[in-house]
Amino acid sequence: MEKVVLIGRNIEHSLSPAIHNYLFDKYNLPLQYELLELTREEVIPTLRTLKRGGYRGANITSPYKQTVLIELDSLSEEAETIGAVNTIVFDHGRGTGHNTDSNGFAWSLRGESLIEGTYDAAVLGTGGAAMAAVFHLLRSPGLTTLTLYSRDRERAETVVRGWNDTRLRGRALDAFEPADLVIHATPVGMPGTP
């Protein structure tokens, strides 16, 4: 039986094993889903082990969506553009990284009248989930400005330069200005986080 794992920190609250194992059983799939709580130093050596066999894939969550990039053999177009991975498929000793966060984010906005016209947006955070939101929002024809907020202004500005889009700007979180759409993509409020 092959395994699929969730790699992250403070993940003991995750419902992923219960949901995935229920579906694996229901559809008679020879898979088992497990949690792997790792330190940053353990992530890359663990990925190398998983790639060698017995594992079909991994889900990656905070704070390792960007950490895993250096160990992957290939990236989907979205993962490469976003610069973060939340899904890895292992096949014949190789790991391919994908990012499905952007599609999930797009799905959550489906039917929202706000994005049918022109609007400005703010994204709080500069991690993998924030980059997935930026990826989707920059493809929205009605977006006028998108402000990326970080506790560290320089970090926000550095991230913005990587996107090369004049509608995007970086600011320190303490300079927050209201926007039509605000996306909270920080770990604040998650278990184990203040």
CSV table of C-alpha atoms in Angstrom, one decimal:
chain,number,residue,atom,x,y,z
A,1,MET,CA,0.0,0.0,0.0
A,2,GLU,CA,1.4,3.4,-1.0
A,3,LYS,CA,1.2,6.4,1.2
A,4,VAL,CA,0.3,10.0,0.8
A,5,VAL,CA,1.4,12.5,3.4
A,6,LEU,CA,0.7,16.0,4.6
A,7,ILE,CA,3.9,17.9,5.4
A,8,GLY,CA,3.8,21.0,7.6
A,9,ARG,CA,4.0,22.4,11.0
A,10,ASN,CA,1.2,22.6,13.6
A,11,ILE,CA,-0.8,20.2,11.5
A,12,GLU,CA,-2.2,18.0,14.3
A,13,HIS,CA,-5.6,19.7,13.8
A,14,SER,CA,-5.8,18.7,10.1
A,15,LEU,CA,-8.8,16.8,8.9
A,16,SER,CA,-6.9,15.6,5.8
A,17,PRO,CA,-6.2,12.1,7.0
A,18,ALA,CA,-9.8,11.4,8.0
A,19,ILE,CA,-11.2,12.9,4.7
A,20,HIS,CA,-8.6,11.2,2.4
A,21,ASN,CA,-8.6,7.8,4.1
A,22,TYR,CA,-12.4,7.8,4.0
A,23,LEU,CA,-12.3,8.4,0.2
A,24,PHE,CA,-9.5,5.9,-0.3
A,25,ASP,CA,-11.6,3.2,1.5
A,26,LYS,CA,-14.8,4.2,-0.3
A,27,TYR,CA,-13.2,3.8,-3.7
A,28,ASN,CA,-11.0,0.9,-2.9
A,29,LEU,CA,-7.8,2.8,-3.5
A,30,PRO,CA,-4.7,1.1,-2.1
A,31,LEU,CA,-3.5,4.3,-0.4
A,32,GLN,CA,-3.1,5.6,3.2
A,33,TYR,CA,-2.9,9.2,4.2
A,34,GLU,CA,-0.7,10.3,7.1
A,35,LEU,CA,0.6,13.5,8.8
A,36,LEU,CA,4.3,14.3,8.8
A,37,GLU,CA,5.0,17.1,11.3
A,38,LEU,CA,8.5,18.3,10.4
A,39,THR,CA,11.1,20.9,11.3
A,40,ARG,CA,12.5,23.0,8.5
A,41,GLU,CA,15.8,21.1,8.7
A,42,GLU,CA,13.9,17.8,8.2
A,43,VAL,CA,11.9,18.8,5.1
A,44,ILE,CA,14.5,18.2,2.3
A,45,PRO,CA,16.0,14.9,3.7
A,46,THR,CA,12.4,13.6,4.2
A,47,LEU,CA,11.4,14.5,0.6
A,48,ARG,CA,14.5,12.6,-0.7
A,49,THR,CA,13.3,9.5,1.3
A,50,LEU,CA,9.7,9.8,0.0
A,51,LYS,CA,10.9,10.0,-3.6
A,52,ARG,CA,12.7,6.7,-3.3
A,53,GLY,CA,9.5,4.7,-2.9
A,54,GLY,CA,6.5,3.7,-1.0
A,55,TYR,CA,4.9,7.2,-1.3
A,56,ARG,CA,2.6,8.3,-4.1
A,57,GLY,CA,2.4,12.0,-3.2
A,58,ALA,CA,2.5,14.7,-0.6
A,59,ASN,CA,0.5,17.8,0.3
A,60,ILE,CA,2.6,20.7,1.5
A,61,THR,CA,1.3,23.3,3.9
A,62,SER,CA,2.6,26.2,5.9
A,63,PRO,CA,5.4,27.0,6.3
A,64,TYR,CA,7.1,24.8,3.7
A,65,LYS,CA,5.4,25.6,0.4
A,66,GLN,CA,8.5,27.5,-0.8
A,67,THR,CA,11.1,25.4,1.1
A,68,VAL,CA,10.3,22.2,-1.0
A,69,LEU,CA,11.0,23.9,-4.4
A,70,ILE,CA,14.8,23.1,-4.4
A,71,GLU,CA,14.2,19.3,-4.1
A,72,LEU,CA,11.7,18.9,-6.9
A,73,ASP,CA,12.6,17.6,-10.3
A,74,SER,CA,9.9,19.6,-12.2
A,75,LEU,CA,7.2,22.2,-11.5
A,76,SER,CA,3.8,22.8,-13.1
A,77,GLU,CA,3.5,26.2,-14.8
A,78,GLU,CA,1.4,27.6,-11.9
A,79,ALA,CA,3.8,26.3,-9.3
A,80,GLU,CA,6.7,27.9,-11.1
A,81,THR,CA,5.0,31.2,-11.6
A,82,ILE,CA,3.6,31.3,-8.0
A,83,GLY,CA,6.9,30.1,-6.5
A,84,ALA,CA,5.2,27.7,-4.1
A,85,VAL,CA,4.0,24.1,-4.1
A,86,ASN,CA,1.1,22.5,-2.2
A,87,THR,CA,1.0,19.2,-4.0
A,88,ILE,CA,3.8,16.8,-5.0
A,89,VAL,CA,3.4,13.7,-7.1
A,90,PHE,CA,6.1,11.1,-6.8
A,91,ASP,CA,6.7,8.9,-9.8
A,92,HIS,CA,9.7,6.6,-10.5
A,93,GLY,CA,12.0,8.5,-8.1
A,94,ARG,CA,11.0,11.9,-9.3
A,95,GLY,CA,8.9,14.6,-7.6
A,96,THR,CA,6.7,17.0,-9.6
A,97,GLY,CA,5.4,20.1,-7.8
A,98,HIS,CA,2.0,21.6,-8.4
A,99,ASN,CA,0.0,24.5,-6.9
A,100,THR,CA,-3.8,24.0,-6.6
A,101,ASP,CA,-4.2,26.9,-4.2
A,102,SER,CA,-4.9,29.4,-7.0
A,103,ASN,CA,-7.7,27.2,-8.4
A,104,GLY,CA,-9.2,26.9,-4.9
A,105,PHE,CA,-9.0,30.6,-4.5
A,106,ALA,CA,-10.6,31.2,-7.8
A,107,TRP,CA,-13.4,28.8,-6.9
A,108,SER,CA,-14.1,30.6,-3.6
A,109,LEU,CA,-14.7,33.9,-5.6
A,110,ARG,CA,-17.0,32.2,-8.1
A,111,GLY,CA,-20.3,34.2,-8.4
A,112,GLU,CA,-19.0,37.2,-6.4
A,113,SER,CA,-20.5,40.3,-8.0
A,114,LEU,CA,-17.6,42.4,-6.7
A,115,ILE,CA,-15.1,41.0,-9.2
A,116,GLU,CA,-17.4,41.5,-12.2
A,117,GLY,CA,-16.6,45.2,-12.3
A,118,THR,CA,-13.5,47.1,-11.5
A,119,TYR,CA,-12.1,46.7,-8.0
A,120,ASP,CA,-8.9,47.1,-5.9
A,121,ALA,CA,-7.6,44.3,-3.7
A,122,ALA,CA,-5.3,43.8,-0.8
A,123,VAL,CA,-3.5,40.6,0.1
A,124,LEU,CA,-2.1,40.2,3.6
A,125,GLY,CA,1.0,37.9,3.6
A,126,THR,CA,3.8,37.0,1.3
A,127,GLY,CA,3.8,33.2,1.6
A,128,GLY,CA,2.6,30.5,-0.7
A,129,ALA,CA,-1.1,31.0,-0.2
A,130,ALA,CA,-0.7,34.8,-0.7
A,131,MET,CA,1.2,34.2,-4.0
A,132,ALA,CA,-1.6,31.9,-5.2
A,133,ALA,CA,-4.1,34.6,-4.6
A,134,VAL,CA,-1.9,37.2,-6.4
A,135,PHE,CA,-1.5,34.7,-9.3
A,136,HIS,CA,-5.3,34.6,-9.8
A,137,LEU,CA,-6.0,38.2,-9.1
A,138,LEU,CA,-3.5,39.5,-11.6
A,139,ARG,CA,-5.4,37.6,-14.3
A,140,SER,CA,-8.6,39.4,-13.4
A,141,PRO,CA,-9.6,42.0,-16.0
A,142,GLY,CA,-11.4,44.2,-13.5
A,143,LEU,CA,-8.4,44.5,-11.0
A,144,THR,CA,-7.2,48.1,-10.8
A,145,THR,CA,-4.6,47.8,-8.0
A,146,LEU,CA,-3.4,45.0,-5.8
A,147,THR,CA,-1.5,45.9,-2.6
A,148,LEU,CA,0.6,43.1,-1.0
A,149,TYR,CA,1.1,43.7,2.7
A,150,SER,CA,3.8,42.2,4.9
A,151,ARG,CA,5.1,42.9,8.4
A,152,ASP,CA,8.4,43.7,6.5
A,153,ARG,CA,8.0,46.4,3.8
A,154,GLU,CA,11.2,45.3,2.1
A,155,ARG,CA,9.9,41.8,1.8
A,156,ALA,CA,6.7,43.0,0.3
A,157,GLU,CA,8.5,45.2,-2.2
A,158,THR,CA,10.9,42.4,-3.2
A,159,VAL,CA,8.0,40.0,-3.9
A,160,VAL,CA,6.2,42.6,-5.9
A,161,ARG,CA,9.3,43.2,-8.2
A,162,GLY,CA,9.2,39.5,-9.0
A,163,TRP,CA,5.8,39.8,-10.6
A,164,ASN,CA,6.5,42.7,-12.9
A,165,ASP,CA,3.0,44.1,-13.0
A,166,THR,CA,2.3,47.8,-12.5
A,167,ARG,CA,-1.0,47.2,-10.7
A,168,LEU,CA,0.9,45.5,-7.9
A,169,ARG,CA,2.6,47.3,-5.0
A,170,GLY,CA,4.1,46.3,-1.7
A,171,ARG,CA,3.6,47.9,1.7
A,172,ALA,CA,4.2,47.3,5.3
A,173,LEU,CA,1.2,45.9,7.2
A,174,ASP,CA,1.1,48.9,9.5
A,175,ALA,CA,0.4,51.1,6.4
A,176,PHE,CA,-2.8,49.1,5.6
A,177,GLU,CA,-5.4,50.9,3.5
A,178,PRO,CA,-9.0,49.7,2.9
A,179,ALA,CA,-9.7,47.8,-0.4
A,180,ASP,CA,-12.8,46.4,-2.1
A,181,LEU,CA,-11.4,42.9,-1.6
A,182,VAL,CA,-9.1,41.9,1.3
A,183,ILE,CA,-7.5,38.5,1.3
A,184,HIS,CA,-6.0,37.2,4.6
A,185,ALA,CA,-3.2,34.8,3.8
A,186,THR,CA,-1.1,34.8,6.9
A,187,PRO,CA,-0.9,32.0,9.5
A,188,VAL,CA,-2.5,34.3,12.2
A,189,GLY,CA,-5.3,32.5,13.8
A,190,MET,CA,-4.1,29.0,12.8
A,191,PRO,CA,-3.5,26.5,15.7
A,192,GLY,CA,-0.1,27.0,17.1
A,193,THR,CA,0.1,30.6,15.8
A,194,PRO,CA,-0.7,33.8,17.8
